[in-house]
Amino acid sequence: MIEQIVEYNQKFVNEKGYEPYLTSKYPDKKLAILTCMDTRLTELLPAALGIKNGDAKIIKNAGGVITHPYGSVVRSLLVAILELGVEEVMVIGHTDCGVQGMNGGKLLEELVERGIKQEHIDVIRHSGVNLEEWLGGFECVQQSVEDTVYALKNHPLMPKDINIQGFIMDSETGALTAV
Ligand code: ZN
């Protein structure tokens, strides 16, 4: 599949397929969105929000969550705010998220089945990493979005003039519900 994608890319560039997407690095809507990597949202989310190339900084991960207060999500948001002029942040969870109800312990078992040595897992655990929690999901998407918005609003490095709001998107219709 990757080979086909690389081949397509050469054609895309040669035929100047990029021209409708030309824009700057500064988000025109001064907006950042933290959301899930779910493939149903790839085109649906920007389409349902009326967002085009160049409008918003979109940060994605499994579940659209913050796993560490000084991890890559908060860092990316601070870069977006301080360097790129972002003034508002939307945290968008979605219905039927794959991360909902995910069991960290079960994922660890799968890793062992995939050939990861139990002793390596034990070393990581003994160095103070709660692997079950790190790999685990959330129970309720509403709660997850609420917690993420709370964590961002109360983050010691988050400027207080940033408007941060939480939403859940319907993965089929794109409908937003405020949290
Ligand atoms: Zn998801």
PDB file of C-alpha atoms and ligand atoms in Angstrom:
ATOM      1  CA  MET A   1       0.000   0.000   0.000  1.00  0.00           C
ATOM      2  CA  ILE A   2       2.776   2.492   0.875  1.00  0.00           C
ATOM      3  CA  GLU A   3       4.391   1.932  -2.529  1.00  0.00           C
ATOM      4  CA  GLN A   4       1.109   2.746  -4.257  1.00  0.00           C
ATOM      5  CA  ILE A   5       0.755   5.869  -2.153  1.00  0.00           C
ATOM      6  CA  VAL A   6       4.276   7.048  -3.021  1.00  0.00           C
ATOM      7  CA  GLU A   7       3.548   6.430  -6.693  1.00  0.00           C
ATOM      8  CA  TYR A   8       0.291   8.419  -6.449  1.00  0.00           C
ATOM      9  CA  ASN A   9       2.177  11.230  -4.746  1.00  0.00           C
ATOM     10  CA  GLN A  10       4.547  11.714  -7.683  1.00  0.00           C
ATOM     11  CA  LYS A  11       1.577  11.960 -10.028  1.00  0.00           C
ATOM     12  CA  PHE A  12      -0.190  14.390  -7.678  1.00  0.00           C
ATOM     13  CA  VAL A  13       2.797  16.743  -7.576  1.00  0.00           C
ATOM     14  CA  ASN A  14       3.545  16.460 -11.296  1.00  0.00           C
ATOM     15  CA  GLU A  15      -0.036  17.377 -12.121  1.00  0.00           C
ATOM     16  CA  LYS A  16       0.030  20.293  -9.651  1.00  0.00           C
ATOM     17  CA  GLY A  17      -2.721  18.720  -7.554  1.00  0.00           C
ATOM     18  CA  TYR A  18      -1.493  20.835  -4.643  1.00  0.00           C
ATOM     19  CA  GLU A  19      -2.569  24.167  -6.067  1.00  0.00           C
ATOM     20  CA  PRO A  20      -6.013  24.341  -4.388  1.00  0.00           C
ATOM     21  CA  TYR A  21      -4.325  23.692  -1.016  1.00  0.00           C
ATOM     22  CA  LEU A  22      -1.687  26.423  -1.031  1.00  0.00           C
ATOM     23  CA  THR A  23      -1.810  28.468   2.193  1.00  0.00           C
ATOM     24  CA  SER A  24       0.450  29.680   5.031  1.00  0.00           C
ATOM     25  CA  LYS A  25       1.444  28.068   8.318  1.00  0.00           C
ATOM     26  CA  TYR A  26      -0.708  30.544  10.279  1.00  0.00           C
ATOM     27  CA  PRO A  27      -4.224  29.202  10.898  1.00  0.00           C
ATOM     28  CA  ASP A  28      -6.721  31.606   9.296  1.00  0.00           C
ATOM     29  CA  LYS A  29      -9.402  30.869  11.922  1.00  0.00           C
ATOM     30  CA  LYS A  30      -6.886  31.179  14.821  1.00  0.00           C
ATOM     31  CA  LEU A  31      -8.192  27.797  15.962  1.00  0.00           C
ATOM     32  CA  ALA A  32      -6.676  24.532  17.207  1.00  0.00           C
ATOM     33  CA  ILE A  33      -8.611  21.267  17.412  1.00  0.00           C
ATOM     34  CA  LEU A  34      -7.675  18.298  19.559  1.00  0.00           C
ATOM     35  CA  THR A  35      -9.477  15.207  18.328  1.00  0.00           C
ATOM     36  CA  CYS A  36      -9.256  11.470  17.686  1.00  0.00           C
ATOM     37  CA  MET A  37      -7.333   9.717  14.908  1.00  0.00           C
ATOM     38  CA  ASP A  38     -10.509   7.790  13.945  1.00  0.00           C
ATOM     39  CA  THR A  39     -10.584   7.327  10.161  1.00  0.00           C
ATOM     40  CA  ARG A  40     -14.273   8.264   9.978  1.00  0.00           C
ATOM     41  CA  LEU A  41     -13.309  11.786  11.028  1.00  0.00           C
ATOM     42  CA  THR A  42     -10.511  12.276   8.478  1.00  0.00           C
ATOM     43  CA  GLU A  43     -12.701  14.177   6.024  1.00  0.00           C
ATOM     44  CA  LEU A  44     -15.977  14.331   7.973  1.00  0.00           C
ATOM     45  CA  LEU A  45     -14.658  16.520  10.807  1.00  0.00           C
ATOM     46  CA  PRO A  46     -13.278  19.378   8.692  1.00  0.00           C
ATOM     47  CA  ALA A  47     -16.249  19.167   6.313  1.00  0.00           C
ATOM     48  CA  ALA A  48     -18.780  19.262   9.162  1.00  0.00           C
ATOM     49  CA  LEU A  49     -17.011  22.256  10.739  1.00  0.00           C
ATOM     50  CA  GLY A  50     -16.489  24.149   7.479  1.00  0.00           C
ATOM     51  CA  ILE A  51     -12.731  24.005   7.930  1.00  0.00           C
ATOM     52  CA  LYS A  52     -10.439  24.181   4.923  1.00  0.00           C
ATOM     53  CA  ASN A  53      -6.716  23.774   4.458  1.00  0.00           C
ATOM     54  CA  GLY A  54      -4.980  26.575   6.342  1.00  0.00           C
ATOM     55  CA  ASP A  55      -7.847  27.244   8.782  1.00  0.00           C
ATOM     56  CA  ALA A  56      -6.909  25.283  11.933  1.00  0.00           C
ATOM     57  CA  LYS A  57      -4.156  23.350  13.667  1.00  0.00           C
ATOM     58  CA  ILE A  58      -5.515  19.824  14.105  1.00  0.00           C
ATOM     59  CA  ILE A  59      -3.849  17.605  16.708  1.00  0.00           C
ATOM     60  CA  LYS A  60      -4.872  13.977  16.660  1.00  0.00           C
ATOM     61  CA  ASN A  61      -4.205  10.894  18.728  1.00  0.00           C
ATOM     62  CA  ALA A  62      -6.060   7.800  19.917  1.00  0.00           C
ATOM     63  CA  GLY A  63      -9.088   9.217  21.716  1.00  0.00           C
ATOM     64  CA  GLY A  64      -8.116  12.877  21.393  1.00  0.00           C
ATOM     65  CA  VAL A  65      -6.735  12.834  24.918  1.00  0.00           C
ATOM     66  CA  ILE A  66      -3.843  14.216  26.958  1.00  0.00           C
ATOM     67  CA  THR A  67      -1.818  11.317  28.348  1.00  0.00           C
ATOM     68  CA  HIS A  68       0.761  13.549  30.020  1.00  0.00           C
ATOM     69  CA  PRO A  69       0.570  17.221  31.116  1.00  0.00           C
ATOM     70  CA  TYR A  70       4.011  17.836  29.590  1.00  0.00           C
ATOM     71  CA  GLY A  71       3.615  15.547  26.606  1.00  0.00           C
ATOM     72  CA  SER A  72       3.284  16.288  22.907  1.00  0.00           C
ATOM     73  CA  VAL A  73      -0.367  17.391  22.912  1.00  0.00           C
ATOM     74  CA  VAL A  74       0.046  20.275  25.349  1.00  0.00           C
ATOM     75  CA  ARG A  75       3.362  21.190  23.724  1.00  0.00           C
ATOM     76  CA  SER A  76       1.688  21.308  20.308  1.00  0.00           C
ATOM     77  CA  LEU A  77      -1.143  23.463  21.628  1.00  0.00           C
ATOM     78  CA  LEU A  78       1.311  25.878  23.251  1.00  0.00           C
ATOM     79  CA  VAL A  79       3.274  26.131  19.989  1.00  0.00           C
ATOM     80  CA  ALA A  80       0.015  26.772  18.147  1.00  0.00           C
ATOM     81  CA  ILE A  81      -0.926  29.507  20.616  1.00  0.00           C
ATOM     82  CA  LEU A  82       2.456  31.183  21.075  1.00  0.00           C
ATOM     83  CA  GLU A  83       4.007  30.819  17.637  1.00  0.00           C
ATOM     84  CA  LEU A  84       1.060  30.521  15.295  1.00  0.00           C
ATOM     85  CA  GLY A  85      -1.559  32.850  16.728  1.00  0.00           C
ATOM     86  CA  VAL A  86      -4.185  30.367  17.934  1.00  0.00           C
ATOM     87  CA  GLU A  87      -6.777  31.959  20.256  1.00  0.00           C
ATOM     88  CA  GLU A  88      -9.387  29.191  20.570  1.00  0.00           C
ATOM     89  CA  VAL A  89      -9.201  25.434  21.191  1.00  0.00           C
ATOM     90  CA  MET A  90     -11.889  22.847  20.477  1.00  0.00           C
ATOM     91  CA  VAL A  91     -11.560  19.427  22.125  1.00  0.00           C
ATOM     92  CA  ILE A  92     -13.677  17.050  20.036  1.00  0.00           C
ATOM     93  CA  GLY A  93     -14.430  13.488  21.143  1.00  0.00           C
ATOM     94  CA  HIS A  94     -16.732  11.348  19.039  1.00  0.00           C
ATOM     95  CA  THR A  95     -19.365   8.635  19.274  1.00  0.00           C
ATOM     96  CA  ASP A  96     -18.338   4.963  19.044  1.00  0.00           C
ATOM     97  CA  CYS A  97     -14.668   5.792  19.732  1.00  0.00           C
ATOM     98  CA  GLY A  98     -12.325   2.795  19.584  1.00  0.00           C
ATOM     99  CA  VAL A  99     -10.553   3.992  22.712  1.00  0.00           C
ATOM    100  CA  GLN A 100     -13.737   3.794  24.773  1.00  0.00           C
ATOM    101  CA  GLY A 101     -13.604   0.739  27.026  1.00  0.00           C
ATOM    102  CA  MET A 102     -10.136  -0.239  25.835  1.00  0.00           C
ATOM    103  CA  ASN A 103      -8.363  -2.481  28.358  1.00  0.00           C
ATOM    104  CA  GLY A 104      -4.669  -1.754  28.928  1.00  0.00           C
ATOM    105  CA  GLY A 105      -4.038  -5.170  30.485  1.00  0.00           C
ATOM    106  CA  LYS A 106      -5.492  -6.914  27.447  1.00  0.00           C
ATOM    107  CA  LEU A 107      -3.295  -4.861  25.108  1.00  0.00           C
ATOM    108  CA  LEU A 108      -0.245  -5.899  27.130  1.00  0.00           C
ATOM    109  CA  GLU A 109      -1.259  -9.550  26.725  1.00  0.00           C
ATOM    110  CA  GLU A 110      -1.532  -8.977  22.980  1.00  0.00           C
ATOM    111  CA  LEU A 111       1.976  -7.530  22.955  1.00  0.00           C
ATOM    112  CA  VAL A 112       3.315 -10.690  24.583  1.00  0.00           C
ATOM    113  CA  GLU A 113       1.486 -12.749  21.944  1.00  0.00           C
ATOM    114  CA  ARG A 114       3.137 -10.562  19.288  1.00  0.00           C
ATOM    115  CA  GLY A 115       6.569 -11.511  20.614  1.00  0.00           C
ATOM    116  CA  ILE A 116       7.334  -8.731  23.103  1.00  0.00           C
ATOM    117  CA  LYS A 117       9.197 -10.280  26.030  1.00  0.00           C
ATOM    118  CA  GLN A 118       7.361 -10.222  29.359  1.00  0.00           C
ATOM    119  CA  GLU A 119      10.643  -9.294  31.066  1.00  0.00           C
ATOM    120  CA  HIS A 120      10.858  -6.116  28.985  1.00  0.00           C
ATOM    121  CA  ILE A 121       7.330  -5.212  29.993  1.00  0.00           C
ATOM    122  CA  ASP A 122       8.248  -5.863  33.625  1.00  0.00           C
ATOM    123  CA  VAL A 123      11.356  -3.638  33.380  1.00  0.00           C
ATOM    124  CA  ILE A 124       9.241  -0.749  32.039  1.00  0.00           C
ATOM    125  CA  ARG A 125       6.665  -1.323  34.770  1.00  0.00           C
ATOM    126  CA  HIS A 126       9.343  -1.444  37.472  1.00  0.00           C
ATOM    127  CA  SER A 127      10.786   1.855  36.242  1.00  0.00           C
ATOM    128  CA  GLY A 128       7.539   3.491  37.330  1.00  0.00           C
ATOM    129  CA  VAL A 129       5.390   3.467  34.174  1.00  0.00           C
ATOM    130  CA  ASN A 130       1.790   2.389  34.696  1.00  0.00           C
ATOM    131  CA  LEU A 131       1.488   0.553  31.384  1.00  0.00           C
ATOM    132  CA  GLU A 132      -2.110  -0.560  31.952  1.00  0.00           C
ATOM    133  CA  GLU A 133      -3.166   3.031  32.465  1.00  0.00           C
ATOM    134  CA  TRP A 134      -1.007   4.333  29.602  1.00  0.00           C
ATOM    135  CA  LEU A 135      -2.463   1.840  27.126  1.00  0.00           C
ATOM    136  CA  GLY A 136      -5.932   1.897  28.615  1.00  0.00           C
ATOM    137  CA  GLY A 137      -8.922   3.772  27.263  1.00  0.00           C
ATOM    138  CA  PHE A 138     -11.642   5.869  28.841  1.00  0.00           C
ATOM    139  CA  GLU A 139     -15.030   4.631  30.000  1.00  0.00           C
ATOM    140  CA  CYS A 140     -17.134   7.572  28.873  1.00  0.00           C
ATOM    141  CA  VAL A 141     -16.327   9.950  26.010  1.00  0.00           C
ATOM    142  CA  GLN A 142     -18.261  12.787  27.677  1.00  0.00           C
ATOM    143  CA  GLN A 143     -16.177  12.444  30.840  1.00  0.00           C
ATOM    144  CA  SER A 144     -12.979  12.193  28.807  1.00  0.00           C
ATOM    145  CA  VAL A 145     -13.697  15.453  26.952  1.00  0.00           C
ATOM    146  CA  GLU A 146     -14.689  17.156  30.219  1.00  0.00           C
ATOM    147  CA  ASP A 147     -11.455  16.014  31.879  1.00  0.00           C
ATOM    148  CA  THR A 148      -9.352  17.144  28.906  1.00  0.00           C
ATOM    149  CA  VAL A 149     -10.957  20.600  28.805  1.00  0.00           C
ATOM    150  CA  TYR A 150     -10.502  20.916  32.571  1.00  0.00           C
ATOM    151  CA  ALA A 151      -6.852  19.830  32.332  1.00  0.00           C
ATOM    152  CA  LEU A 152      -6.159  22.376  29.577  1.00  0.00           C
ATOM    153  CA  LYS A 153      -7.970  25.259  31.273  1.00  0.00           C
ATOM    154  CA  ASN A 154      -6.106  24.567  34.511  1.00  0.00           C
ATOM    155  CA  HIS A 155      -2.727  23.775  33.003  1.00  0.00           C
ATOM    156  CA  PRO A 156      -0.105  26.005  34.679  1.00  0.00           C
ATOM    157  CA  LEU A 157       1.360  27.004  31.297  1.00  0.00           C
ATOM    158  CA  MET A 158      -1.942  27.720  29.520  1.00  0.00           C
ATOM    159  CA  PRO A 159      -2.551  31.443  28.910  1.00  0.00           C
ATOM    160  CA  LYS A 160      -5.875  32.418  30.521  1.00  0.00           C
ATOM    161  CA  ASP A 161      -7.215  34.322  27.512  1.00  0.00           C
ATOM    162  CA  ILE A 162      -7.547  31.163  25.400  1.00  0.00           C
ATOM    163  CA  ASN A 163     -11.135  30.053  24.763  1.00  0.00           C
ATOM    164  CA  ILE A 164     -11.249  26.269  25.324  1.00  0.00           C
ATOM    165  CA  GLN A 165     -14.442  24.300  24.685  1.00  0.00           C
ATOM    166  CA  GLY A 166     -15.375  20.612  24.548  1.00  0.00           C
ATOM    167  CA  PHE A 167     -17.643  18.777  22.088  1.00  0.00           C
ATOM    168  CA  ILE A 168     -18.660  15.313  20.974  1.00  0.00           C
ATOM    169  CA  MET A 169     -19.105  14.684  17.254  1.00  0.00           C
ATOM    170  CA  ASP A 170     -21.481  12.089  15.845  1.00  0.00           C
ATOM    171  CA  SER A 171     -19.186   9.816  13.809  1.00  0.00           C
ATOM    172  CA  GLU A 172     -21.852   9.380  11.104  1.00  0.00           C
ATOM    173  CA  THR A 173     -23.574  12.740  10.766  1.00  0.00           C
ATOM    174  CA  GLY A 174     -20.836  15.072  12.018  1.00  0.00           C
ATOM    175  CA  ALA A 175     -23.308  16.696  14.433  1.00  0.00           C
ATOM    176  CA  LEU A 176     -21.606  18.466  17.338  1.00  0.00           C
ATOM    177  CA  THR A 177     -22.861  18.350  20.909  1.00  0.00           C
ATOM    178  CA  ALA A 178     -21.340  20.736  23.430  1.00  0.00           C
ATOM    179  CA  VAL A 179     -19.941  19.089  26.551  1.00  0.00           C
TER     180      VAL A 179
HETATM  181 ZN    ZN B   1     -11.852   7.726  18.532  1.00  0.00          ZN
END
